[in-house]
XYZ file of C-alpha atoms in Angstrom:
739
model
C -15.327 -11.081 -7.448
C -16.812 -11.737 -4.511
C -20.076 -13.492 -3.705
C -20.184 -14.172 -7.641
C -21.718 -11.123 -8.603
C -19.893 -11.038 -12.143
C -21.631 -14.077 -12.699
C -25.365 -12.220 -12.472
C -27.130 -9.947 -14.630
C -27.267 -6.170 -13.653
C -30.997 -6.766 -12.825
C -30.422 -9.728 -10.754
C -27.998 -8.136 -8.723
C -30.153 -5.192 -8.170
C -32.618 -7.658 -6.858
C -30.715 -9.626 -4.677
C -28.982 -6.803 -2.963
C -32.160 -4.973 -2.616
C -31.118 -1.943 -4.313
C -32.407 0.954 -6.924
C -30.812 2.205 -9.610
C -32.600 5.376 -9.724
C -32.836 6.290 -5.915
C -30.079 3.793 -4.272
C -30.737 2.899 -0.755
C -32.979 4.750 1.602
C -31.248 6.107 4.221
C -32.998 3.579 7.329
C -31.353 0.655 4.651
C -28.129 2.270 5.044
C -28.435 2.546 8.606
C -29.275 -1.040 9.494
C -26.957 -2.198 7.066
C -24.056 -0.464 8.602
C -24.680 -1.447 12.245
C -25.379 -5.435 10.395
C -21.804 -5.262 8.436
C -19.823 -2.771 10.225
C -17.834 -0.073 8.418
C -16.133 -0.551 4.520
C -12.307 -0.826 6.203
C -10.008 -3.558 6.157
C -9.275 -4.976 9.644
C -6.053 -5.521 10.882
C -4.835 -8.357 13.138
C -3.737 -7.747 16.471
C -0.368 -6.989 16.657
C 2.045 -9.015 19.283
C 2.455 -7.328 22.153
C 6.540 -5.561 23.074
C 6.972 -8.102 25.703
C 6.195 -10.956 23.343
C 9.007 -9.692 20.817
C 11.354 -9.167 23.611
C 10.947 -13.188 25.080
C 10.703 -13.996 21.430
C 14.587 -13.171 21.351
C 15.319 -15.772 24.066
C 14.309 -18.806 22.196
C 17.287 -19.550 20.415
C 19.158 -22.664 21.639
C 22.301 -20.818 21.926
C 20.768 -18.380 23.988
C 19.269 -20.745 26.232
C 22.516 -22.541 26.898
C 23.944 -19.294 27.993
C 20.892 -18.340 30.128
C 21.482 -21.758 31.879
C 25.238 -20.705 32.393
C 25.063 -17.596 33.804
C 22.159 -18.942 36.666
C 24.535 -21.757 37.559
C 27.327 -19.269 37.591
C 25.520 -16.646 39.920
C 23.047 -19.428 41.767
C 25.084 -22.432 42.490
C 28.800 -20.715 42.129
C 28.282 -17.436 43.513
C 30.317 -16.088 40.701
C 28.270 -12.962 40.121
C 30.782 -11.234 37.668
C 30.708 -14.085 35.170
C 26.899 -14.563 35.280
C 26.995 -10.713 34.944
C 29.004 -10.779 31.864
C 26.884 -13.599 30.268
C 23.883 -11.665 31.003
C 25.382 -8.547 29.443
C 26.030 -10.113 25.971
C 22.456 -11.506 26.031
C 21.136 -8.204 26.391
C 23.460 -6.372 23.835
C 21.952 -8.968 21.386
C 18.657 -8.542 22.185
C 19.127 -4.878 21.823
C 20.959 -5.545 18.170
C 17.802 -7.859 17.464
C 14.814 -5.800 18.080
C 16.486 -2.451 17.042
C 16.438 -4.727 13.383
C 12.908 -5.546 13.946
C 11.809 -2.122 15.311
C 10.240 -0.884 12.289
C 6.398 -2.591 12.529
C 4.808 -4.008 9.720
C 2.933 -1.523 8.104
C 1.742 -3.040 4.593
C -1.694 -3.641 6.037
C -1.510 0.024 7.343
C -0.524 1.575 3.452
C -3.424 -0.939 2.414
C -5.970 0.602 4.224
C -4.441 3.794 3.072
C -5.347 3.091 -0.576
C -9.244 3.208 -0.415
C -10.969 6.175 -1.387
C -11.573 8.567 1.409
C -14.382 9.889 -0.353
C -16.909 8.289 -2.107
C -19.925 9.728 -4.774
C -23.054 8.108 -3.579
C -26.892 7.974 -4.930
C -29.015 7.799 -1.428
C -32.724 8.345 -1.621
C -32.208 9.719 -5.192
C -29.446 12.416 -4.187
C -26.083 12.353 -5.300
C -23.903 12.737 -1.883
C -20.427 12.624 -1.280
C -19.407 10.124 1.763
C -16.728 8.844 3.354
C -15.835 5.387 1.868
C -15.760 3.740 5.167
C -19.558 4.447 5.664
C -20.489 2.309 2.201
C -22.630 -0.756 2.403
C -23.712 -3.340 0.092
C -26.555 -1.950 -2.071
C -24.879 1.639 -2.253
C -24.994 2.737 -5.968
C -21.632 4.617 -6.750
C -21.289 7.035 -9.257
C -17.504 6.508 -11.187
C -15.489 9.264 -12.951
C -11.998 9.655 -14.753
C -9.489 9.788 -11.662
C -11.446 8.759 -8.641
C -10.455 5.594 -6.249
C -12.768 2.753 -6.214
C -13.996 2.641 -2.728
C -15.268 -0.743 -2.714
C -15.911 -3.601 -4.931
C -18.481 -3.219 -7.608
C -20.829 -4.959 -10.096
C -20.729 -2.528 -12.693
C -24.197 -1.384 -14.182
C -23.434 1.745 -16.151
C -20.331 2.012 -18.492
C -19.543 5.031 -20.662
C -15.963 4.401 -22.552
C -15.228 3.395 -18.737
C -11.455 1.994 -18.317
C -9.861 0.727 -14.639
C -6.437 1.224 -14.315
C -5.807 -2.153 -12.143
C -1.959 -2.919 -12.442
C -1.422 -2.765 -8.664
C -4.172 -5.443 -8.051
C -4.059 -7.437 -10.948
C -0.700 -6.729 -12.725
C -2.119 -5.556 -16.155
C 0.054 -2.873 -17.925
C -2.972 -1.255 -19.629
C -6.101 0.084 -18.353
C -9.282 -2.548 -18.319
C -11.721 -1.890 -20.469
C -15.511 -2.352 -18.185
C -18.676 -3.512 -19.869
C -21.459 -3.438 -17.684
C -24.148 -6.081 -19.606
C -21.839 -9.034 -20.190
C -22.310 -12.031 -17.825
C -19.164 -13.914 -17.155
C -18.170 -17.561 -16.175
C -17.608 -18.933 -12.896
C -14.167 -19.471 -13.330
C -13.338 -15.834 -14.614
C -9.594 -15.114 -13.692
C -9.866 -11.492 -11.434
C -8.024 -9.621 -14.691
C -10.906 -10.714 -16.740
C -14.010 -9.580 -14.708
C -14.848 -6.857 -16.953
C -18.017 -6.224 -15.542
C -16.542 -5.257 -11.995
C -14.942 -2.790 -10.079
C -12.551 -3.354 -7.275
C -11.619 -1.214 -3.899
C -8.281 0.503 -4.609
C -8.035 0.477 -8.188
C -8.573 3.885 -10.385
C -10.719 5.293 -12.910
C -8.289 5.742 -15.710
C -10.760 7.262 -18.202
C -14.654 7.543 -19.373
C -17.409 7.201 -16.434
C -19.733 4.712 -14.904
C -21.801 3.408 -12.201
C -21.803 0.214 -10.122
C -23.336 -1.431 -6.844
C -21.473 -1.866 -3.866
C -21.552 -5.946 -3.797
C -18.792 -6.560 -0.803
C -16.838 -4.008 1.467
C -14.106 -4.309 3.666
C -12.512 -7.754 4.374
C -15.072 -8.774 1.974
C -13.290 -7.020 -0.968
C -10.970 -8.338 -3.327
C -8.405 -5.839 -1.394
C -9.841 -7.305 1.884
C -8.689 -10.808 0.686
C -5.019 -9.594 0.450
C -4.991 -8.453 4.160
C -6.287 -11.473 5.120
C -3.421 -13.395 3.395
C -1.343 -10.773 4.705
C -2.018 -11.719 8.484
C -2.079 -15.122 7.897
C 1.441 -15.151 6.311
C 4.171 -16.226 8.816
C 7.401 -14.325 8.779
C 10.147 -17.446 7.663
C 13.604 -17.889 9.562
C 16.169 -17.279 7.623
C 18.824 -19.817 6.088
C 21.698 -18.493 8.350
C 19.098 -18.590 11.531
C 18.140 -22.341 10.566
C 21.643 -23.317 10.104
C 22.576 -21.446 14.066
C 19.678 -23.061 15.520
C 20.866 -26.733 13.723
C 24.481 -25.573 15.259
C 23.269 -24.939 18.351
C 21.195 -27.850 18.997
C 24.172 -29.906 17.910
C 26.330 -27.994 20.492
C 23.738 -28.577 23.105
C 24.310 -32.431 23.027
C 27.946 -31.971 22.613
C 27.568 -29.866 25.820
C 25.516 -32.241 27.729
C 27.870 -35.241 27.002
C 30.868 -33.306 28.263
C 29.087 -32.061 31.453
C 28.483 -35.784 32.086
C 31.653 -36.699 31.354
C 33.493 -34.050 33.624
C 30.869 -34.694 36.125
C 31.814 -38.883 36.127
C 35.326 -37.598 36.426
C 34.508 -34.988 39.416
C 32.901 -37.716 41.151
C 35.880 -40.313 40.162
C 38.351 -37.857 41.644
C 36.233 -36.525 44.547
C 35.706 -33.122 43.750
C 33.685 -30.833 45.114
C 29.976 -30.616 43.465
C 30.486 -26.937 43.595
C 34.017 -27.206 41.833
C 32.499 -29.617 39.211
C 29.419 -27.542 38.329
C 31.874 -23.865 37.670
C 34.172 -26.312 35.540
C 30.663 -27.120 33.652
C 30.229 -23.581 33.215
C 33.240 -22.907 32.275
C 33.029 -25.350 29.386
C 29.409 -24.346 28.644
C 31.171 -20.843 27.831
C 33.728 -22.439 26.180
C 31.414 -24.393 23.848
C 29.401 -21.720 23.018
C 30.595 -19.052 20.235
C 29.414 -16.143 22.095
C 31.362 -13.876 19.454
C 28.803 -14.909 15.967
C 26.610 -12.916 17.155
C 28.360 -9.661 17.304
C 30.218 -10.292 14.097
C 27.706 -11.381 11.826
C 25.313 -8.495 12.910
C 28.697 -6.394 11.890
C 29.084 -8.227 8.938
C 25.180 -7.941 7.800
C 25.379 -3.908 8.739
C 28.337 -3.686 6.164
C 27.016 -5.537 3.746
C 23.622 -3.638 3.732
C 25.702 -0.308 3.161
C 26.992 -2.142 -0.086
C 24.221 -2.907 -1.403
C 23.099 0.886 -1.497
C 25.708 1.065 -4.396
C 23.832 -1.960 -6.025
C 20.648 0.229 -6.140
C 19.219 -2.090 -3.558
C 17.917 -0.811 -0.004
C 17.836 -3.740 2.719
C 14.862 -3.169 5.398
C 16.115 -6.170 7.370
C 19.729 -7.037 7.887
C 19.322 -10.685 8.046
C 17.464 -10.257 4.600
C 21.396 -10.078 3.040
C 22.418 -13.355 3.697
C 18.973 -14.736 2.441
C 19.489 -13.201 -0.820
C 23.166 -14.992 -0.931
C 21.025 -18.389 -0.620
C 18.869 -17.399 -3.187
C 18.268 -20.543 -5.266
C 14.928 -19.146 -7.064
C 13.765 -16.183 -8.245
C 10.399 -15.601 -9.247
C 9.958 -12.161 -10.570
C 6.985 -9.680 -11.987
C 7.059 -9.253 -15.440
C 5.645 -5.614 -15.909
C 8.527 -3.062 -14.979
C 10.674 -5.264 -13.507
C 11.695 -7.888 -16.686
C 9.971 -5.104 -19.199
C 9.897 -1.253 -19.294
C 6.070 -0.751 -18.318
C 6.020 1.199 -21.074
C 3.925 0.680 -24.638
C 5.769 0.785 -27.393
C 5.147 0.574 -31.418
C 7.708 -2.075 -32.582
C 6.066 -2.711 -35.953
C 4.542 -1.110 -38.885
C 2.167 -2.728 -41.423
C 0.821 -1.126 -44.508
C -0.840 -3.571 -47.049
C 2.136 -5.675 -48.373
C 5.154 -5.243 -45.689
C 5.851 -5.104 -42.302
C 8.347 -2.447 -40.834
C 10.367 -2.548 -37.720
C 9.948 0.475 -35.274
C 13.559 0.827 -33.373
C 13.749 2.334 -29.637
C 11.732 1.362 -26.752
C 9.726 3.368 -23.693
C 8.810 7.442 -24.298
C 11.990 8.302 -25.952
C 11.339 10.385 -29.571
C 15.027 8.366 -30.442
C 14.292 5.518 -33.350
C 13.073 5.714 -36.429
C 10.782 3.092 -39.011
C 13.021 0.808 -41.061
C 12.574 -1.761 -43.640
C 14.665 -3.322 -46.295
C 11.749 -1.388 -49.091
C 11.491 1.962 -49.436
C 8.577 3.488 -46.813
C 4.994 3.656 -48.456
C 3.250 6.832 -47.802
C 1.479 4.553 -45.648
C 3.445 5.082 -42.551
C 3.384 8.977 -43.254
C -0.767 8.521 -43.196
C -1.068 6.385 -40.205
C 1.284 8.876 -38.119
C -1.230 11.483 -39.240
C -4.205 9.976 -38.235
C -2.599 8.675 -34.808
C -1.909 12.319 -33.740
C -5.554 13.373 -34.611
C -7.424 10.825 -32.893
C -5.515 11.174 -29.791
C -6.214 12.055 -26.198
C -3.007 11.424 -24.546
C -0.617 14.125 -23.855
C 3.402 13.471 -24.774
C 6.108 15.712 -23.759
C 8.954 15.044 -26.128
C 11.624 16.789 -24.562
C 11.379 15.204 -21.570
C 9.858 11.854 -22.596
C 6.691 12.051 -19.952
C 3.379 10.795 -20.967
C -0.393 11.857 -19.724
C -3.534 9.321 -20.752
C -3.676 6.122 -22.143
C -0.264 4.099 -22.373
C -1.390 2.766 -26.073
C -2.242 6.433 -27.492
C 1.064 7.587 -25.596
C 2.842 5.094 -27.659
C 1.072 6.307 -31.196
C 2.517 9.531 -30.199
C 6.257 8.441 -29.861
C 5.542 6.308 -33.164
C 4.447 10.113 -34.790
C 7.813 11.232 -33.491
C 9.995 8.654 -34.628
C 8.405 8.657 -38.459
C 9.178 12.396 -38.573
C 6.072 13.988 -37.849
C 5.560 16.416 -35.021
C 2.111 15.447 -33.580
C 1.650 18.596 -31.696
C 2.428 21.150 -34.508
C -0.259 18.833 -36.736
C -2.802 18.885 -34.162
C -2.748 22.728 -33.746
C -2.643 22.565 -37.537
C -5.829 20.391 -37.894
C -8.833 21.745 -35.540
C -10.740 18.769 -34.051
C -14.257 19.561 -34.609
C -15.781 16.776 -32.564
C -15.452 12.828 -31.793
C -17.347 9.529 -31.551
C -15.528 7.823 -28.236
C -14.262 4.720 -27.806
C -17.036 2.000 -27.608
C -16.449 -1.536 -26.215
C -19.182 -2.691 -28.288
C -17.830 -0.871 -31.845
C -14.074 -1.181 -30.688
C -13.169 2.315 -32.582
C -12.602 5.868 -31.799
C -13.165 8.566 -34.435
C -12.238 11.985 -34.586
C -13.416 14.965 -37.339
C -10.681 17.192 -38.150
C -10.252 19.929 -40.549
C -7.973 19.194 -43.355
C -7.539 21.569 -46.250
C -11.086 22.516 -47.696
C -12.444 19.373 -46.382
C -13.263 17.222 -43.229
C -11.647 13.937 -42.619
C -12.561 11.119 -40.197
C -9.824 9.786 -38.497
C -10.411 5.928 -37.036
C -8.251 3.839 -35.203
C -9.273 0.504 -33.371
C -9.668 -3.029 -33.739
C -8.200 -4.331 -36.889
C -10.921 -6.890 -37.967
C -13.421 -3.980 -37.396
C -11.391 -1.273 -39.031
C -11.044 -3.983 -42.069
C -14.755 -5.229 -42.047
C -15.949 -1.924 -42.312
C -13.122 -0.328 -45.243
C -14.617 -0.450 -48.719
C -11.217 0.676 -49.959
C -7.781 1.160 -48.862
C -4.667 3.308 -49.329
C -1.693 1.970 -51.321
C 1.252 4.517 -51.235
C -0.852 7.474 -52.226
C -3.836 5.581 -53.714
C -6.872 5.003 -52.761
C -8.240 1.631 -54.393
C -11.215 -0.727 -54.158
C -11.337 -3.489 -51.279
C -11.006 -6.613 -52.458
C -11.912 -10.214 -50.923
C -8.413 -11.052 -51.218
C -6.640 -8.176 -49.806
C -9.344 -8.078 -46.740
C -8.167 -11.875 -46.289
C -4.907 -11.197 -46.544
C -4.913 -8.219 -43.875
C -6.941 -10.551 -41.660
C -4.380 -13.001 -41.665
C -1.329 -10.903 -40.861
C -3.270 -9.437 -37.833
C -4.087 -12.964 -36.642
C -0.298 -13.517 -37.198
C 0.397 -10.186 -35.112
C -1.713 -11.107 -32.067
C -0.195 -14.619 -31.835
C 3.011 -13.190 -31.531
C 1.553 -11.392 -28.014
C 1.550 -8.107 -29.855
C -1.607 -5.337 -29.236
C -2.669 -4.394 -32.474
C -4.369 -1.407 -33.841
C -5.728 -0.347 -37.242
C -6.087 2.665 -38.673
C -8.535 4.125 -41.360
C -9.875 7.375 -42.668
C -12.972 8.762 -44.371
C -13.299 12.235 -45.908
C -16.098 14.472 -46.413
C -16.854 17.714 -48.444
C -17.876 19.846 -45.775
C -19.069 19.776 -41.969
C -22.621 19.451 -42.936
C -21.938 16.221 -45.007
C -20.722 14.029 -41.797
C -22.927 10.861 -41.338
C -20.976 10.142 -38.058
C -21.316 6.534 -39.501
C -17.779 4.462 -39.311
C -18.973 3.020 -42.357
C -17.242 2.626 -46.347
C -13.762 3.479 -44.540
C -10.419 3.716 -46.848
C -8.274 1.474 -44.216
C -4.206 2.802 -44.130
C -2.555 0.726 -41.898
C -1.678 -1.351 -38.580
C 0.555 -0.677 -35.844
C 1.907 -3.643 -33.529
C 2.765 -2.364 -30.022
C 4.159 -4.242 -26.714
C 5.818 -3.600 -23.093
C 8.741 -4.567 -24.282
C 11.795 -6.236 -22.130
C 14.452 -4.484 -20.525
C 17.608 -5.145 -22.865
C 19.334 -5.755 -20.058
C 17.492 -8.252 -18.431
C 18.238 -10.940 -20.445
C 21.754 -11.040 -19.772
C 21.152 -11.168 -16.140
C 18.857 -14.353 -15.946
C 21.354 -16.015 -18.076
C 24.294 -15.101 -15.249
C 21.477 -16.165 -12.668
C 21.450 -19.900 -14.737
C 25.221 -19.728 -14.669
C 25.044 -19.481 -11.130
C 22.726 -21.923 -10.613
C 19.630 -19.832 -10.013
C 16.191 -20.543 -11.952
C 14.518 -17.506 -12.546
C 10.343 -17.631 -13.207
C 7.748 -15.389 -14.080
C 4.565 -14.776 -12.335
C 2.453 -12.155 -13.856
C -1.168 -11.413 -14.179
C -0.607 -10.854 -17.828
C -2.107 -12.678 -20.322
C -0.664 -16.385 -21.398
C 0.225 -15.624 -24.644
C 1.878 -12.167 -23.754
C 3.702 -13.814 -20.792
C 5.139 -16.470 -22.686
C 6.324 -14.367 -25.594
C 8.316 -12.155 -22.939
C 9.618 -15.212 -21.276
C 10.832 -16.687 -24.603
C 12.634 -13.490 -25.762
C 14.193 -12.799 -22.053
C 15.359 -16.404 -22.014
C 13.366 -17.937 -19.145
C 11.352 -20.563 -21.578
C 12.264 -21.991 -24.184
C 9.002 -22.872 -25.860
C 6.082 -20.569 -25.410
C 3.792 -23.054 -24.234
C 5.665 -23.661 -21.222
C 3.706 -21.576 -19.054
C 0.694 -22.400 -16.042
C -2.329 -20.376 -15.996
C -4.168 -19.392 -12.572
C -7.441 -21.129 -13.883
C -5.001 -24.389 -14.311
C -3.501 -23.785 -10.721
C -7.068 -23.784 -9.203
C -7.437 -27.400 -10.332
C -4.298 -28.821 -8.845
C -3.654 -29.917 -5.430
C -0.637 -28.980 -3.396
C 1.282 -32.020 -4.252
C 0.832 -31.477 -7.950
C 1.498 -27.982 -7.817
C 5.022 -28.939 -6.430
C 5.734 -30.819 -8.808
C 4.391 -28.781 -11.816
C 7.030 -25.861 -10.196
C 9.845 -27.853 -10.713
C 9.646 -27.429 -14.726
C 7.291 -24.676 -15.521
C 8.678 -21.243 -15.355
C 5.951 -18.943 -16.553
C 2.992 -18.226 -14.309
C 0.324 -16.032 -16.139
C -3.290 -14.807 -15.323
C -2.690 -15.314 -11.496
C -4.286 -13.936 -8.416
C -2.408 -13.004 -5.167
C -3.585 -16.234 -3.787
C -2.039 -18.042 -6.945
C 1.336 -16.384 -6.145
C 1.318 -17.366 -2.374
C 0.433 -20.998 -3.725
C 3.386 -20.887 -6.014
C 6.331 -19.533 -3.587
C 4.711 -22.170 -1.102
C 5.187 -24.630 -3.576
C 8.938 -24.062 -4.638
C 9.786 -23.506 -0.856
C 8.380 -27.235 -0.430
C 10.651 -28.496 -2.631
C 13.983 -27.141 -0.777
C 14.461 -23.544 -2.467
C 15.325 -20.167 -1.066
C 12.831 -18.120 -2.853
C 13.452 -14.477 -3.724
C 9.981 -12.759 -4.795
C 9.968 -9.465 -6.523
C 6.739 -7.353 -7.394
C 5.123 -3.655 -7.097
C 1.590 -3.816 -6.887
C -0.729 -4.339 -3.830
C -1.380 -8.012 -5.440
C 2.011 -8.744 -5.083
C 2.424 -8.354 -1.263
C 1.414 -11.700 0.482
C 3.810 -12.984 -1.681
C 6.382 -10.811 -0.976
C 5.806 -11.236 2.773
C 5.642 -15.288 1.920
C 8.762 -15.864 0.158
C 12.215 -16.012 1.765
C 13.065 -12.401 0.644
C 10.771 -10.394 -0.846
C 11.974 -7.569 -3.083
C 9.782 -4.515 -4.016
C 9.895 -1.871 -6.723
C 11.174 1.809 -5.528
C 10.120 3.676 -8.315
C 6.576 1.913 -9.518
C 6.045 -0.269 -6.166
C 2.865 0.659 -4.139
C 3.348 1.379 -0.418
C 1.754 -1.484 0.503
C 4.606 -3.503 -1.423
C 7.083 -1.787 -0.289
C 6.319 -2.140 3.533
C 5.634 -6.170 2.635
C 9.200 -6.538 1.098
C 12.330 -6.975 2.945
C 14.424 -5.071 0.285
C 13.868 -2.453 -2.458
C 15.138 -1.929 -5.986
C 15.707 1.638 -6.084
C 15.857 1.487 -9.971
C 13.172 -1.411 -10.595
C 15.639 -3.174 -12.675
C 16.419 -6.944 -12.422
C 19.774 -6.252 -13.174
C 20.287 -4.753 -9.403
C 18.486 -7.836 -8.242
C 21.491 -10.101 -9.444
C 24.082 -7.907 -8.431
C 22.640 -7.893 -4.856
C 22.233 -11.465 -5.044
C 26.200 -11.785 -5.981
C 26.650 -9.629 -2.802
C 24.604 -11.614 -0.792
C 26.453 -14.783 -1.767
C 29.940 -13.189 -0.858
C 28.553 -12.077 2.276
C 26.973 -15.377 3.171
C 30.473 -17.333 2.290
C 32.068 -14.636 4.975
C 29.914 -15.443 7.338
C 30.423 -19.467 7.093
C 34.114 -18.788 7.139
C 33.550 -16.648 10.258
C 31.352 -19.286 12.023
C 33.971 -22.187 10.968
C 36.843 -20.161 12.498
C 35.176 -19.437 15.972
C 33.886 -23.160 16.188
C 37.582 -24.602 15.611
C 38.956 -21.925 18.340
C 36.267 -22.663 20.806
C 36.875 -26.486 19.915
C 40.475 -25.853 21.293
C 39.314 -24.224 24.402
C 36.701 -27.119 24.923
C 39.848 -29.582 24.786
C 41.689 -27.515 27.444
C 39.530 -27.766 29.937
C 38.791 -31.451 29.392
C 42.415 -32.352 29.164
C 42.754 -29.983 32.275
C 40.214 -32.175 34.435
C 40.935 -35.489 33.100
C 45.020 -34.791 34.450
C 43.831 -33.088 37.538
C 45.848 -30.109 36.585
C 44.144 -26.411 38.002
C 41.437 -25.159 36.188
C 43.483 -22.932 33.182
C 40.915 -20.345 32.753
C 38.099 -19.055 34.270
C 34.209 -18.459 32.194
C 35.197 -14.858 32.686
C 38.784 -15.029 31.092
C 36.917 -17.408 28.416
C 34.560 -14.950 27.605
C 37.285 -11.981 26.995
C 39.048 -14.855 24.330
C 35.903 -15.252 22.870
C 34.735 -11.697 22.573
C 38.262 -10.211 21.921
C 41.150 -11.964 20.626
C 38.606 -14.541 18.519
C 36.359 -11.933 17.210
C 38.646 -9.288 15.571
C 40.430 -11.803 13.068
C 36.599 -13.045 12.757
C 35.803 -9.848 11.642
C 38.573 -9.988 9.199
C 37.399 -12.769 7.572
C 34.048 -11.501 6.979
C 35.200 -8.202 5.620
C 36.554 -10.620 2.428
C 35.643 -8.734 -1.058
C 34.148 -10.693 -3.997
C 36.603 -12.497 -5.934
C 35.984 -11.925 -9.652
C 37.756 -13.239 -12.866
């Protein structure tokens, strides 16, 4: 959090910002601060003028050589037609390039659109609806479920407050906010539980926060700053063509010097020598490369659509073919972004739960018969739940964890909706971050049952009895120790574990609303599971010499376990955290990225540094992402790949390509297609250069043996553009060989 307010207490924050939690800022204070700091908006870097984009097309060495040839043709030799044809070729190439770049970089524009249009602000003791750009430091903002956070806030009041920060941090589960805690300086962004950030969404509960950063000082503003600073990288083909052009230039200068010497030796007219030099320049420059490669790339873009890939920039196709490292986000790309119950535990047995995602297809299986604990857990999960789950459509509304519980109910054979209707909810005790529990009171037959879910250690600590296949038995220290050990084992496997318990009352009048003397029932273990097809795709990458690295905002243990399951790492210890990256110099990080393949708990700045470090090792990097936090690294990478389904508009605008199915497998298919296109372009360049070498030799031999010049510049242009271009185009259309 900016200015370190996550390390300050509520009282310290209010005092330093000279505000009041009871009345907010006075109008005079707000006006003065607005004039001093400006509006709460993201500043946009000045765009390059149109003429700059046009002039930028003439910086390539090939183009410079052609310009010189055209000028010599017209000014020195008076060959207006020859010069006009060369200029026409240049104009066509410039138009093609400008059309490719016609879509402006709208990433920052979309970033600005993510800030909340309105905010509920306490000013002068009254709650007012204000445009978010009017917010200033010290404003007190009210937060309710569904609200966008309008600026960076230090939370000062939180009542079951959960905020979805996936777009900013990569967290797949909404973050629970706690106003009273004070954190350390090195606390990662995703763990700053006493803070809220511009552009995130309140998922549950309500709260209050004091504005401590606006505009470009917010975490969103930091991303905007990085986006403005990142320069677009030249593609591998552009780099190689530029190198080839420079070598051609050296050859041309040497050839022209030889011709000039021969001409002087033979007492040729200076104008004639210049015109021969122009013809030689035209013979040496493969003008057809630009047109043929553009057509090949355009065809490649069309083919990519069949692989569920939309290409925004044609040159990205050949870059993809050169890729040697793929940096992938975890949530939604390598995993399904759907919390799923994968294991259940009663008192003695671990049960596997088949099926993934929000489909009810699956079941609870084990080598032993299912105990009554599974059915009892499903009943508690259905009643102590605020999510909505449409079984037929596989759609959920609400907290992902609660949604996973409802899917488990259906897999275990319990129709959750019918069960909810049959057992009326009388009241509830909402989830609280201190208790780590949620309870509901439901009518069951002739009595009242308190159904409780929450942190397993809290459930076990408060339980005095346990449910064992229909029997209620006294809780012993031995049983309690066994349950706690099992919970710890699940946690080490990066599973999100919930405990379930209940308590019975004779009547509503007997309800005490005290979550003590519970009857323990069991635990559910859930995770955002890997995509089943991603493991094979990653193995294909490794066989093709492409290294896959996972870069995520999730916790180190979770990322490591998923990485191990997918074959990205062999050991769960092979991971690097954002805090550790902070302690590394650029040279040290450059060495680390050679061996580390999982990066966890990283910020947007870390992602950019990681990509730069990999690029510094002479790799071509493809980066995938879906959140706002991925935008800078998507732009920094040689090719940025955004998710089409879950991706934010910011990430899509910053990327070069978009996956329409959010599937890592599509990246692998696109890389294969890109490699075919890249290899075809190399064949085309080789063919055109060999043809031009023949033309150069003809011209040199004619001069040396004092023969008439066989071809003038115009004729050479037609040979290069027509005779050579069509065979080259046929070479460029070769399909990928299989088998």
